[in-house]
Short mmCIF file of C-alpha atoms in Angstrom, two decimals:
data_model
loop_
_atom_site.label_atom_id
_atom_site.label_comp_id
_atom_site.label_asym_id
_atom_site.label_seq_id
_atom_site.Cartn_x
_atom_site.Cartn_y
_atom_site.Cartn_z
CA MET M 1 -343.46 1.89 51.43
CA ILE M 2 -343.36 -0.85 54.16
CA LYS M 3 -346.70 -2.64 54.87
CA LEU M 4 -347.48 -5.35 57.28
CA ILE M 5 -350.73 -6.75 56.74
CA ASN M 6 -352.09 -9.30 59.45
CA VAL M 7 -348.68 -10.81 59.68
CA SER M 8 -348.27 -13.58 62.21
CA LYS M 9 -345.10 -15.72 62.66
CA GLU M 10 -344.61 -18.91 64.39
CA TYR M 11 -341.49 -21.00 64.52
CA ALA M 12 -341.70 -24.69 65.14
CA ARG M 13 -339.90 -24.81 68.49
CA GLY M 14 -340.00 -21.00 69.62
CA GLY M 15 -344.02 -20.67 69.31
CA ALA M 16 -345.54 -17.67 68.09
CA ALA M 17 -343.09 -14.54 67.58
CA LEU M 18 -345.98 -12.25 66.01
CA GLU M 19 -349.77 -12.41 65.88
CA ARG M 20 -351.71 -10.39 63.45
CA VAL M 21 -349.31 -7.45 63.14
CA THR M 22 -350.44 -4.77 60.79
CA PHE M 23 -348.71 -1.37 60.14
CA GLU M 24 -347.29 0.99 57.49
CA ILE M 25 -344.04 2.96 57.30
CA ARG M 26 -344.15 5.92 54.82
CA LYS M 27 -341.50 7.12 52.76
CA GLY M 28 -339.14 9.50 54.76
CA GLU M 29 -340.76 8.51 58.28
CA PHE M 30 -338.84 7.86 61.47
CA CYS M 31 -340.48 5.32 63.51
CA PHE M 32 -339.19 3.71 67.09
CA LEU M 33 -340.03 -0.04 67.56
CA THR M 34 -340.29 -0.68 71.01
CA GLY M 35 -340.97 -3.56 73.39
CA HIS M 36 -339.14 -5.90 75.86
CA SER M 37 -336.56 -8.74 74.90
CA GLY M 38 -338.50 -11.35 72.77
CA ALA M 39 -341.38 -8.83 72.04
CA GLY M 40 -340.78 -9.51 68.19
CA LYS M 41 -338.81 -6.51 67.30
CA SER M 42 -336.06 -8.39 65.55
CA THR M 43 -338.65 -10.81 63.84
CA ILE M 44 -340.39 -7.74 62.17
CA MET M 45 -336.86 -6.70 61.10
CA ARG M 46 -336.25 -9.99 59.42
CA LEU M 47 -339.72 -10.04 57.90
CA ILE M 48 -339.17 -6.83 56.25
CA HIS M 49 -335.58 -7.72 54.96
CA MET M 50 -337.32 -11.12 53.67
CA ALA M 51 -334.76 -13.03 55.56
CA ASP M 52 -337.86 -14.98 56.64
CA ARG M 53 -341.54 -15.30 55.56
CA PRO M 54 -344.66 -14.76 57.72
CA THR M 55 -346.57 -17.86 58.46
CA SER M 56 -349.71 -15.84 57.51
CA GLY M 57 -350.36 -12.34 56.33
CA GLU M 58 -348.10 -10.46 54.06
CA VAL M 59 -345.31 -8.08 54.05
CA ARG M 60 -344.96 -5.53 51.27
CA VAL M 61 -341.62 -3.58 50.96
CA ALA M 62 -341.09 -1.29 47.95
CA GLY M 63 -343.49 -2.87 45.73
CA PHE M 64 -342.28 -6.62 46.56
CA ARG M 65 -344.52 -8.98 48.37
CA SER M 66 -343.47 -11.71 50.51
CA THR M 67 -346.01 -14.14 48.96
CA THR M 68 -344.61 -13.81 45.53
CA ILE M 69 -341.02 -12.41 45.79
CA GLN M 70 -338.19 -14.45 43.85
CA PRO M 71 -334.74 -15.20 45.26
CA ARG M 72 -333.14 -12.86 42.88
CA GLU M 73 -335.51 -10.21 43.58
CA ILE M 74 -334.66 -10.49 47.18
CA ALA M 75 -331.11 -9.73 46.27
CA MET M 76 -332.16 -6.45 44.41
CA LEU M 77 -334.57 -5.52 47.26
CA ARG M 78 -331.81 -5.63 50.05
CA ARG M 79 -329.76 -3.27 48.04
CA LYS M 80 -332.62 -0.78 48.75
CA ILE M 81 -332.65 -1.65 52.51
CA GLY M 82 -329.80 -0.54 54.82
CA TYR M 83 -329.60 -2.75 57.93
CA VAL M 84 -327.66 -1.84 61.02
CA PHE M 85 -327.11 -4.39 64.00
CA GLN M 86 -326.52 -4.26 67.57
CA ASP M 87 -323.23 -6.22 66.99
CA PHE M 88 -322.05 -4.04 64.05
CA ARG M 89 -321.18 -7.06 61.73
CA LEU M 90 -318.11 -5.76 60.09
CA LEU M 91 -315.47 -7.87 58.33
CA PRO M 92 -312.59 -8.17 60.93
CA ASP M 93 -309.96 -8.29 58.30
CA ARG M 94 -310.87 -5.54 56.35
CA SER M 95 -310.09 -1.83 56.85
CA THR M 96 -312.93 0.73 57.49
CA ALA M 97 -313.03 1.75 53.66
CA ALA M 98 -313.03 -1.91 52.54
CA ASN M 99 -315.98 -2.80 54.93
CA VAL M 100 -318.07 0.13 53.23
CA ALA M 101 -316.92 -0.55 49.73
CA PHE M 102 -317.86 -4.27 50.25
CA ALA M 103 -321.59 -3.21 50.02
CA LEU M 104 -320.98 -1.53 46.64
CA GLU M 105 -318.92 -4.37 45.17
CA VAL M 106 -321.82 -6.76 45.31
CA THR M 107 -323.70 -4.48 43.11
CA GLY M 108 -320.86 -4.54 40.33
CA ALA M 109 -320.11 -0.85 40.72
CA ARG M 110 -317.03 0.46 39.04
CA PRO M 111 -313.88 1.07 41.02
CA ALA M 112 -314.03 4.92 40.69
CA VAL M 113 -317.52 4.94 41.77
CA ILE M 114 -316.87 2.98 44.90
CA ARG M 115 -313.80 5.17 45.75
CA SER M 116 -315.99 8.30 45.61
CA LYS M 117 -318.94 7.09 47.43
CA VAL M 118 -317.00 5.45 50.18
CA GLY M 119 -314.99 8.79 50.59
CA ARG M 120 -318.09 10.83 50.89
CA LEU M 121 -320.00 8.40 53.41
CA LEU M 122 -316.89 8.10 55.68
CA ALA M 123 -316.81 11.83 55.75
CA GLN M 124 -320.33 12.05 56.45
CA VAL M 125 -320.18 9.56 59.56
CA GLY M 126 -317.14 11.47 60.75
CA LEU M 127 -314.48 8.66 59.93
CA ALA M 128 -312.62 10.00 56.96
CA ALA M 129 -309.49 9.91 59.10
CA LYS M 130 -309.85 6.37 59.82
CA ALA M 131 -310.35 4.92 56.38
CA GLU M 132 -307.49 2.42 56.64
CA ALA M 133 -308.41 1.34 60.50
CA LEU M 134 -309.29 -2.11 61.18
CA PRO M 135 -312.58 -2.55 63.18
CA ALA M 136 -310.52 -4.00 66.21
CA GLU M 137 -308.75 -0.57 66.39
CA LEU M 138 -311.96 1.43 66.52
CA SER M 139 -314.35 2.19 69.48
CA GLY M 140 -317.65 0.65 69.30
CA GLY M 141 -319.34 3.91 68.41
CA GLU M 142 -316.74 4.22 65.42
CA GLN M 143 -317.68 0.63 64.40
CA GLN M 144 -321.37 1.47 64.44
CA ARG M 145 -320.75 4.57 62.46
CA VAL M 146 -319.08 2.22 60.04
CA ALA M 147 -321.96 0.00 59.67
CA VAL M 148 -324.07 2.99 59.06
CA ALA M 149 -322.12 4.13 56.38
CA ARG M 150 -322.12 0.69 54.64
CA ALA M 151 -325.91 0.36 55.11
CA LEU M 152 -326.20 3.82 53.28
CA VAL M 153 -323.85 3.03 50.53
CA ASN M 154 -326.51 2.03 47.96
CA ASP M 155 -328.85 4.86 48.81
CA PRO M 156 -331.44 2.94 50.49
CA LEU M 157 -335.15 3.58 50.76
CA VAL M 158 -335.39 2.55 54.35
CA LEU M 159 -332.65 1.93 57.21
CA LEU M 160 -333.54 -0.80 59.52
CA ALA M 161 -331.83 -0.43 62.88
CA ASP M 162 -332.05 -3.41 65.27
CA GLU M 163 -330.78 -2.11 68.86
CA PRO M 164 -327.92 -0.18 66.99
CA THR M 165 -327.21 1.51 70.37
CA GLY M 166 -327.40 -1.73 72.42
CA ASN M 167 -323.61 -2.19 72.90
CA LEU M 168 -322.81 1.40 73.30
CA ASP M 169 -322.16 3.81 76.10
CA GLU M 170 -324.50 6.85 76.52
CA ARG M 171 -322.32 9.42 74.70
CA ALA M 172 -321.93 7.05 71.72
CA THR M 173 -325.57 6.29 71.76
CA TRP M 174 -326.50 9.81 71.24
CA GLY M 175 -323.97 10.28 68.60
CA ILE M 176 -325.28 7.33 66.70
CA PHE M 177 -328.93 8.42 67.21
CA ASP M 178 -328.23 11.94 65.88
CA LEU M 179 -326.65 10.39 62.96
CA PHE M 180 -329.86 8.15 62.30
CA ARG M 181 -331.86 11.64 62.69
CA GLU M 182 -329.64 13.46 60.07
CA ILE M 183 -329.98 10.47 57.70
CA ASN M 184 -333.78 10.59 58.06
CA MET M 185 -333.72 14.38 57.43
CA ALA M 186 -332.15 13.81 54.03
CA GLY M 187 -335.10 11.64 53.14
CA THR M 188 -334.26 8.11 54.17
CA ALA M 189 -337.13 6.39 56.31
CA VAL M 190 -335.73 4.77 59.45
CA LEU M 191 -337.53 1.80 61.51
CA PHE M 192 -335.40 1.93 64.92
CA ALA M 193 -335.59 -0.84 67.01
CA THR M 194 -334.71 -0.14 70.71
CA HIS M 195 -335.71 -0.97 74.30
CA ASN M 196 -333.95 2.23 75.49
CA LEU M 197 -337.09 4.19 76.61
CA ASP M 198 -334.79 6.99 77.30
CA LEU M 199 -334.27 7.72 73.73
CA VAL M 200 -337.93 7.28 73.02
CA ARG M 201 -339.10 9.69 75.81
CA ARG M 202 -336.47 12.61 74.60
CA ASN M 203 -338.05 12.23 71.14
CA SER M 204 -341.73 12.54 71.91
CA GLY M 205 -342.95 13.90 68.50
CA THR M 206 -341.55 10.64 66.87
CA ARG M 207 -343.72 7.74 65.77
CA VAL M 208 -343.80 4.74 68.24
CA ILE M 209 -344.83 1.10 67.78
CA GLU M 210 -344.91 -0.81 70.93
CA LEU M 211 -344.63 -4.62 70.78
CA ASP M 212 -345.79 -6.90 73.62
CA HIS M 213 -345.49 -10.61 73.25
CA GLY M 214 -345.69 -10.46 69.34
CA SER M 215 -348.69 -8.18 69.23
CA ILE M 216 -348.94 -4.31 68.65
CA VAL M 217 -350.31 -2.87 71.93
CA PHE M 218 -349.75 0.79 70.84
CA ASP M 219 -349.13 2.76 67.66
CA SER M 220 -348.91 6.59 68.10
CA ALA M 221 -349.82 7.05 64.54
CA GLU M 222 -353.09 5.35 65.24
CA ALA M 223 -353.50 6.93 68.59
CA GLY M 224 -352.91 10.51 67.21
CA ALA M 225 -355.35 9.91 64.48
CA ALA M 226 -357.97 8.84 66.93
CA MET P 1 -308.26 -6.81 39.78
CA PRO P 2 -311.95 -8.07 39.48
CA TYR P 3 -313.50 -8.82 42.93
CA VAL P 4 -314.03 -12.45 42.07
CA PHE P 5 -310.18 -13.23 41.21
CA ARG P 6 -309.24 -11.01 44.49
CA GLU P 7 -311.30 -13.26 46.69
CA ALA P 8 -310.30 -16.51 45.25
CA LEU P 9 -306.57 -15.42 45.70
CA ARG P 10 -307.35 -14.10 49.33
CA ALA P 11 -308.73 -17.85 49.62
CA PHE P 12 -305.10 -19.20 48.91
CA HIS P 13 -303.61 -16.74 50.94
CA ARG P 14 -305.70 -17.63 54.01
CA ALA P 15 -305.53 -21.39 53.76
CA PRO P 16 -302.38 -22.17 51.86
CA LEU P 17 -302.06 -25.54 53.18
CA LEU P 18 -305.43 -26.60 52.35
CA ALA P 19 -305.34 -25.19 48.77
CA GLY P 20 -301.85 -27.07 48.38
CA LEU P 21 -303.34 -30.15 49.39
CA SER P 22 -306.26 -29.89 46.97
CA ALA P 23 -303.97 -28.93 44.13
CA GLY P 24 -301.60 -31.54 44.92
CA MET P 25 -304.39 -34.15 44.87
CA ILE P 26 -305.18 -33.01 41.43
CA ALA P 27 -301.55 -33.14 40.43
CA LEU P 28 -301.13 -36.58 41.41
CA SER P 29 -304.46 -37.77 39.56
CA LEU P 30 -303.25 -35.87 36.61
CA PHE P 31 -299.48 -37.03 36.99
CA LEU P 32 -300.70 -40.80 36.70
CA VAL P 33 -302.73 -39.99 33.64
CA GLY P 34 -300.02 -38.34 32.29
CA LEU P 35 -297.54 -41.00 32.60
CA PHE P 36 -300.16 -43.60 31.10
CA GLY P 37 -300.78 -41.11 28.37
CA LEU P 38 -297.29 -40.72 27.76
CA ALA P 39 -297.04 -44.81 27.32
CA ALA P 40 -300.28 -44.82 25.27
CA TYR P 41 -298.73 -41.99 23.00
CA ASN P 42 -295.50 -43.41 22.46
CA ILE P 43 -297.17 -47.00 21.77
CA LYS P 44 -299.48 -45.05 19.25
CA ARG P 45 -296.30 -43.57 17.60
CA VAL P 46 -294.81 -46.91 17.40
CA LEU P 47 -297.78 -48.38 15.91
CA GLU P 48 -298.16 -45.77 13.32
CA ARG P 49 -294.89 -46.17 12.00
CA ILE P 50 -295.27 -50.09 12.19
CA GLU P 51 -298.42 -49.68 10.32
CA ALA P 52 -296.84 -47.44 7.66
CA ARG P 53 -294.82 -50.71 6.99
CA VAL P 54 -297.45 -53.13 7.00
CA GLU P 55 -297.50 -55.12 3.96
CA VAL P 56 -298.90 -58.54 3.07
CA VAL P 57 -296.12 -60.94 1.63
CA ALA P 58 -297.40 -63.78 -0.71
CA TYR P 59 -294.86 -66.12 -1.55
CA ILE P 60 -294.82 -67.74 -4.93
CA ARG P 61 -294.43 -71.36 -5.65
CA ASP P 62 -291.36 -72.04 -7.97
CA GLY P 63 -292.69 -72.70 -11.63
CA ALA P 64 -295.64 -70.83 -11.28
CA TRP P 65 -296.93 -69.30 -14.74
CA PRO P 66 -295.83 -65.57 -15.25
CA GLU P 67 -299.36 -64.82 -16.78
CA SER P 68 -301.10 -66.26 -13.79
CA ILE P 69 -298.77 -63.88 -11.66
CA ASN P 70 -299.49 -61.05 -13.58
CA GLU P 71 -303.07 -61.40 -13.60
CA ALA P 72 -303.36 -61.97 -10.03
CA ARG P 73 -301.22 -58.91 -9.40
CA ARG P 74 -303.66 -56.78 -11.35
CA GLN P 75 -306.69 -58.09 -9.47
CA ILE P 76 -304.94 -57.58 -6.05
CA ALA P 77 -304.12 -54.11 -6.98
CA GLU P 78 -308.08 -53.52 -7.40
CA PHE P 79 -308.44 -54.76 -3.92
CA PRO P 80 -310.13 -51.61 -2.20
CA GLU P 81 -307.73 -52.07 0.56
CA VAL P 82 -304.67 -52.25 -1.46
CA ARG P 83 -302.29 -49.26 -2.59
CA GLU P 84 -299.74 -50.94 -4.55
CA VAL P 85 -298.46 -54.54 -5.39
CA ALA P 86 -294.78 -55.14 -6.35
CA TYR P 87 -293.34 -58.38 -7.68
CA ILE P 88 -290.07 -59.39 -6.20
CA SER P 89 -288.50 -61.96 -8.27
CA LYS P 90 -286.24 -64.74 -6.79
CA GLU P 91 -283.12 -63.01 -7.95
CA ALA P 92 -284.30 -59.64 -6.51
CA ALA P 93 -285.18 -61.57 -3.28
CA LEU P 94 -281.78 -62.76 -3.07
CA LEU P 95 -280.00 -59.44 -3.79
CA LYS P 96 -282.26 -57.99 -1.02
CA ALA P 97 -281.48 -60.54 1.56
CA ARG P 98 -277.62 -60.23 0.86
CA ARG P 99 -278.01 -56.37 1.37
CA GLU P 100 -280.15 -56.66 4.45
CA LEU P 101 -278.08 -59.46 6.12
CA PRO P 102 -274.53 -58.96 5.46
CA GLU P 103 -273.62 -61.10 8.20
CA PHE P 104 -274.69 -64.08 6.26
CA GLU P 105 -272.69 -63.19 3.07
CA SER P 106 -270.51 -66.31 3.39
CA LEU P 107 -273.63 -68.40 3.48
CA PHE P 108 -275.13 -67.03 0.28
CA GLY P 109 -271.73 -67.31 -1.34
CA ASP P 110 -271.89 -71.04 -0.87
CA LEU P 111 -275.31 -71.54 -2.32
CA ASP P 112 -275.75 -73.96 -5.44
CA SER P 113 -279.14 -72.56 -6.22
CA ASN P 114 -281.42 -69.58 -5.13
CA PRO P 115 -283.59 -71.04 -2.44
CA LEU P 116 -285.51 -67.72 -1.94
CA PRO P 117 -288.86 -67.62 -3.43
CA ALA P 118 -290.59 -64.88 -5.71
CA SER P 119 -293.18 -63.12 -3.79
CA LEU P 120 -295.79 -60.45 -4.37
CA GLU P 121 -295.36 -57.58 -1.74
CA VAL P 122 -298.80 -55.94 -1.18
CA MET P 123 -298.82 -52.21 0.39
CA LEU P 124 -302.08 -51.34 1.85
CA LYS P 125 -304.04 -48.04 2.22
CA PRO P 126 -303.15 -45.92 5.28
CA ASN P 127 -306.68 -46.50 6.73
CA GLN P 128 -306.76 -50.43 5.95
CA ARG P 129 -304.03 -51.34 8.13
CA GLY P 130 -306.08 -52.70 10.98
CA THR P 131 -305.72 -56.67 11.76
CA GLU P 132 -309.23 -57.38 10.15
CA ALA P 133 -308.31 -55.57 7.10
CA VAL P 134 -305.09 -57.20 6.68
CA ALA P 135 -306.25 -60.67 7.57
CA SER P 136 -308.95 -60.19 4.93
CA VAL P 137 -306.57 -59.51 2.43
CA ALA P 138 -304.20 -62.24 3.31
CA ASP P 139 -307.14 -64.57 3.07
CA ARG P 140 -308.27 -63.48 -0.45
CA ILE P 141 -304.73 -63.67 -1.82
CA ARG P 142 -304.31 -67.37 -0.36
CA GLN P 143 -306.90 -68.37 -2.74
CA TYR P 144 -304.52 -68.12 -5.50
CA ASP P 145 -303.18 -71.52 -6.49
CA PHE P 146 -299.69 -70.37 -7.10
CA VAL P 147 -299.44 -69.00 -3.65
CA ASP P 148 -297.39 -70.95 -1.41
CA ASP P 149 -297.48 -69.00 1.75
CA VAL P 150 -298.92 -65.48 3.12
CA ARG P 151 -297.32 -63.62 5.84
CA TYR P 152 -298.34 -60.44 7.43
CA GLY P 153 -296.99 -60.42 11.12
CA GLY P 154 -300.43 -60.60 12.50
CA GLU P 155 -299.76 -62.12 15.76
CA TRP P 156 -297.58 -59.35 17.09
CA LEU P 157 -299.41 -56.62 15.41
CA ASP P 158 -302.46 -57.93 17.47
CA LYS P 159 -300.37 -57.88 20.67
CA VAL P 160 -299.23 -54.17 19.99
CA TYR P 161 -302.86 -53.14 19.56
CA LEU P 162 -303.95 -54.82 22.71
CA LEU P 163 -301.05 -53.10 24.66
CA ARG P 164 -302.28 -49.84 23.39
CA ARG P 165 -305.76 -50.37 24.54
CA VAL P 166 -304.70 -51.84 27.68
CA ALA P 167 -302.84 -48.43 28.44
CA ALA P 168 -305.40 -46.29 27.28
CA THR P 169 -308.23 -48.19 29.66
CA ALA P 170 -305.75 -48.02 32.37
CA THR P 171 -305.21 -44.23 31.85
CA LEU P 172 -308.78 -43.57 31.93
CA ILE P 173 -309.62 -45.94 34.78
CA LEU P 174 -306.79 -44.61 37.15
CA GLY P 175 -307.34 -41.09 36.06
CA ALA P 176 -311.03 -41.35 36.89
CA ALA P 177 -310.19 -42.84 40.21
CA PHE P 178 -307.82 -40.25 41.38
CA ALA P 179 -310.04 -37.45 39.95
CA ILE P 180 -312.63 -38.78 42.26
CA VAL P 181 -310.20 -38.70 45.32
CA ALA P 182 -309.05 -35.21 44.22
CA SER P 183 -312.82 -34.14 43.84
CA LEU P 184 -313.44 -35.16 47.29
CA ILE P 185 -310.54 -33.45 48.90
CA ILE P 186 -311.46 -30.24 46.96
CA GLY P 187 -315.05 -30.52 48.31
CA ALA P 188 -313.90 -30.83 51.84
CA ALA P 189 -311.65 -27.87 51.16
CA ILE P 190 -314.54 -25.72 49.76
CA ARG P 191 -316.69 -26.70 52.59
CA MET P 192 -314.16 -25.73 55.07
CA ALA P 193 -313.68 -22.38 53.15
CA ILE P 194 -317.50 -21.75 53.20
CA TYR P 195 -317.58 -22.30 56.78
CA ALA P 196 -314.60 -20.21 57.56
CA ARG P 197 -316.15 -17.56 55.49
CA ARG P 198 -319.91 -17.75 56.85
CA ASP P 199 -319.78 -14.30 58.47
CA GLU P 200 -318.57 -13.09 55.29
CA ILE P 201 -321.03 -14.55 53.15
CA ALA P 202 -324.11 -13.57 55.64
CA ILE P 203 -322.95 -9.70 55.14
CA MET P 204 -322.72 -10.32 51.27
CA ARG P 205 -326.41 -11.59 51.48
CA LEU P 206 -327.36 -8.84 53.80
CA VAL P 207 -326.12 -6.31 51.39
CA GLY P 208 -327.84 -7.75 48.28
CA ALA P 209 -325.42 -10.08 46.84
CA THR P 210 -326.81 -12.70 44.46
CA GLU P 211 -326.21 -16.27 45.20
CA ASN P 212 -324.15 -16.36 41.75
CA PHE P 213 -322.00 -13.50 43.39
CA VAL P 214 -321.58 -15.43 46.50
CA ARG P 215 -320.56 -18.66 44.53
CA GLN P 216 -318.17 -17.30 41.97
CA PRO P 217 -314.99 -16.80 44.12
CA PHE P 218 -315.34 -20.30 45.14
CA LEU P 219 -315.62 -21.59 41.55
CA VAL P 220 -312.77 -19.49 40.47
CA GLU P 221 -310.81 -20.96 43.43
CA GLY P 222 -311.51 -24.56 42.07
CA VAL P 223 -310.54 -23.45 38.57
CA MET P 224 -307.27 -22.29 40.00
CA THR P 225 -306.55 -24.95 42.24
CA GLY P 226 -307.17 -27.36 39.17
CA VAL P 227 -304.77 -25.38 36.79
CA ILE P 228 -302.14 -25.41 39.30
CA GLY P 229 -302.53 -29.32 39.71
CA GLY P 230 -302.49 -29.60 36.12
CA VAL P 231 -299.46 -27.39 35.64
CA LEU P 232 -297.69 -29.35 38.39
CA ALA P 233 -298.59 -32.85 36.91
CA LEU P 234 -297.30 -31.64 33.53
CA SER P 235 -293.88 -30.62 35.01
CA VAL P 236 -293.36 -33.94 37.07
CA THR P 237 -294.75 -35.88 33.97
CA TRP P 238 -292.10 -34.02 31.86
CA LEU P 239 -289.21 -34.64 34.44
CA ALA P 240 -290.32 -38.43 34.14
CA PHE P 241 -290.17 -38.07 30.38
CA ILE P 242 -286.46 -36.73 30.65
CA ILE P 243 -285.35 -39.48 33.20
CA VAL P 244 -286.67 -42.31 31.30
CA SER P 245 -285.47 -41.01 28.00
CA ARG P 246 -281.90 -40.47 29.05
CA SER P 247 -281.81 -43.72 31.06
CA VAL P 248 -283.99 -46.39 29.44
CA PHE P 249 -285.24 -45.55 26.15
CA LYS P 250 -286.13 -42.70 24.07
CA LEU P 251 -289.57 -41.38 24.16
CA GLU P 252 -291.39 -38.78 22.07
CA TRP P 253 -292.87 -35.86 24.20
CA LEU P 254 -296.71 -35.41 24.14
CA PRO P 255 -298.24 -32.97 21.63
CA VAL P 256 -299.45 -29.62 22.58
CA SER P 257 -303.14 -30.73 22.30
CA TRP P 258 -302.68 -33.52 24.78
CA THR P 259 -300.74 -31.33 27.44
CA GLY P 260 -303.34 -28.56 26.88
CA ALA P 261 -306.25 -31.04 27.42
CA GLY P 262 -304.51 -32.43 30.39
CA VAL P 263 -304.38 -28.78 32.18
CA ALA P 264 -307.95 -28.33 30.98
CA ALA P 265 -308.89 -31.48 32.70
CA GLY P 266 -307.43 -30.17 35.93
CA ALA P 267 -309.39 -27.04 35.69
CA PHE P 268 -312.52 -29.01 35.02
CA VAL P 269 -311.95 -31.31 38.04
CA GLY P 270 -311.42 -28.30 40.08
CA VAL P 271 -314.48 -26.56 39.06
CA VAL P 272 -317.08 -29.32 39.16
CA ALA P 273 -315.71 -30.41 42.66
CA SER P 274 -316.13 -26.81 43.60
CA ALA P 275 -319.57 -26.35 42.05
CA ILE P 276 -320.94 -29.64 43.72
CA ALA P 277 -319.51 -28.47 47.19
CA VAL P 278 -320.78 -24.98 47.04
CA ARG P 279 -324.09 -26.11 45.91
CA ARG P 280 -324.30 -28.49 48.83
CA HIS P 281 -322.92 -26.54 51.53
CA LEU P 282 -323.68 -22.84 50.65
CA ARG P 283 -327.26 -23.64 51.86
CA GLU P 284 -325.92 -24.46 55.27
CA VAL P 285 -324.58 -21.17 55.96
#
């Protein structure tokens, strides 16, 4: 479903961010993406999201290819990819429900459908009672739950999580992680970028891809096959 | 309410001063267009009334043969520009003068003989009343040897046509100049709006909004600004019309098609200025 084939990425001023990265994420898979700051985790997320193009190689996501995808197709693809950030990226002047609904409005969904889906998702992430609250009135963990609900609203094939627990305390971290596990068990693939090794260690059966200075130094899927 | 209108209204709510300035600039440009348009329209109406009365008068020398006059009358009636030819005898001319100029009744009463000449009054067809057509008919009538003089008020007619052209040209030039200024201000307002909403735009793109979807609220905002400016301009032009009509001279108000075109012009300036600004600045966020 997601395939990076010999992908390298160089920035004009920043130098090489990725070097000949190849891996595949299958449907319904949960995979940690680990590495130090600047290892290339966010770059991989941006390439999968088609926010950027590789300097060489190819990224394939849900049948689209980075070498041939058109601007309108990128918008359609992104509706199938949920994206959660470390800094939540909610709209500060809209309520919890409006923030989640926003992702459905761009698809032209009918108001009745929007209301129903938003209600269901807020219940799923445990925020049904805070539908009218503004982001500033929520805790960090709650804001991240809203971001997760927004990422799920279009029934994505994959959830990209770029350090989603980076700004959270330990309790909130585990709460969010458990939420991601639940979502994955329901069938959505998850690519979870983190440098929280405690999370990784306590989930030893889960696939791990480790990056170091833009290259894959370890992939538990290949190590296990070997 | 559809998303696109909700977002456009939200923009007005977020930056009312900027929205007011943009609408104000469109209103100012359209108000000037409206003033000159009002002048041009009223000149046009005066011209229409004058043209309906445009006639060529050929004064006939005393002693001309009636047969010659009749033959000439028949020929002139066949000119393509001519609708009707009427013969006014010397006696009829004197009666007409006494009727139209009662203040000179004592003068008419002292006359030993009738000094007024007979004439042929030539009425032209409605689409043949321009200065060239009128001059052409007058020149042909002058060729008849019994015609003493031909009059058609050419000089002042030319002046009124010139005035109308000047008013129309001034309307266009001033209107265009102010529309450009209004567009620049709207462009700056849209740029600021895009910058102020850059986080929102980033999230829209993140969740799969097409570029058209991102653009639409800004375009609707441009149209709404233009319509508000157009309606404002119409109201102030109406006020000017009332003031001038009551204190200087009576004017005719513009027809609905002209006022509708004015508001539509406001919407057009608004949407074009927004489209250009969005195309340039959306790439930057």
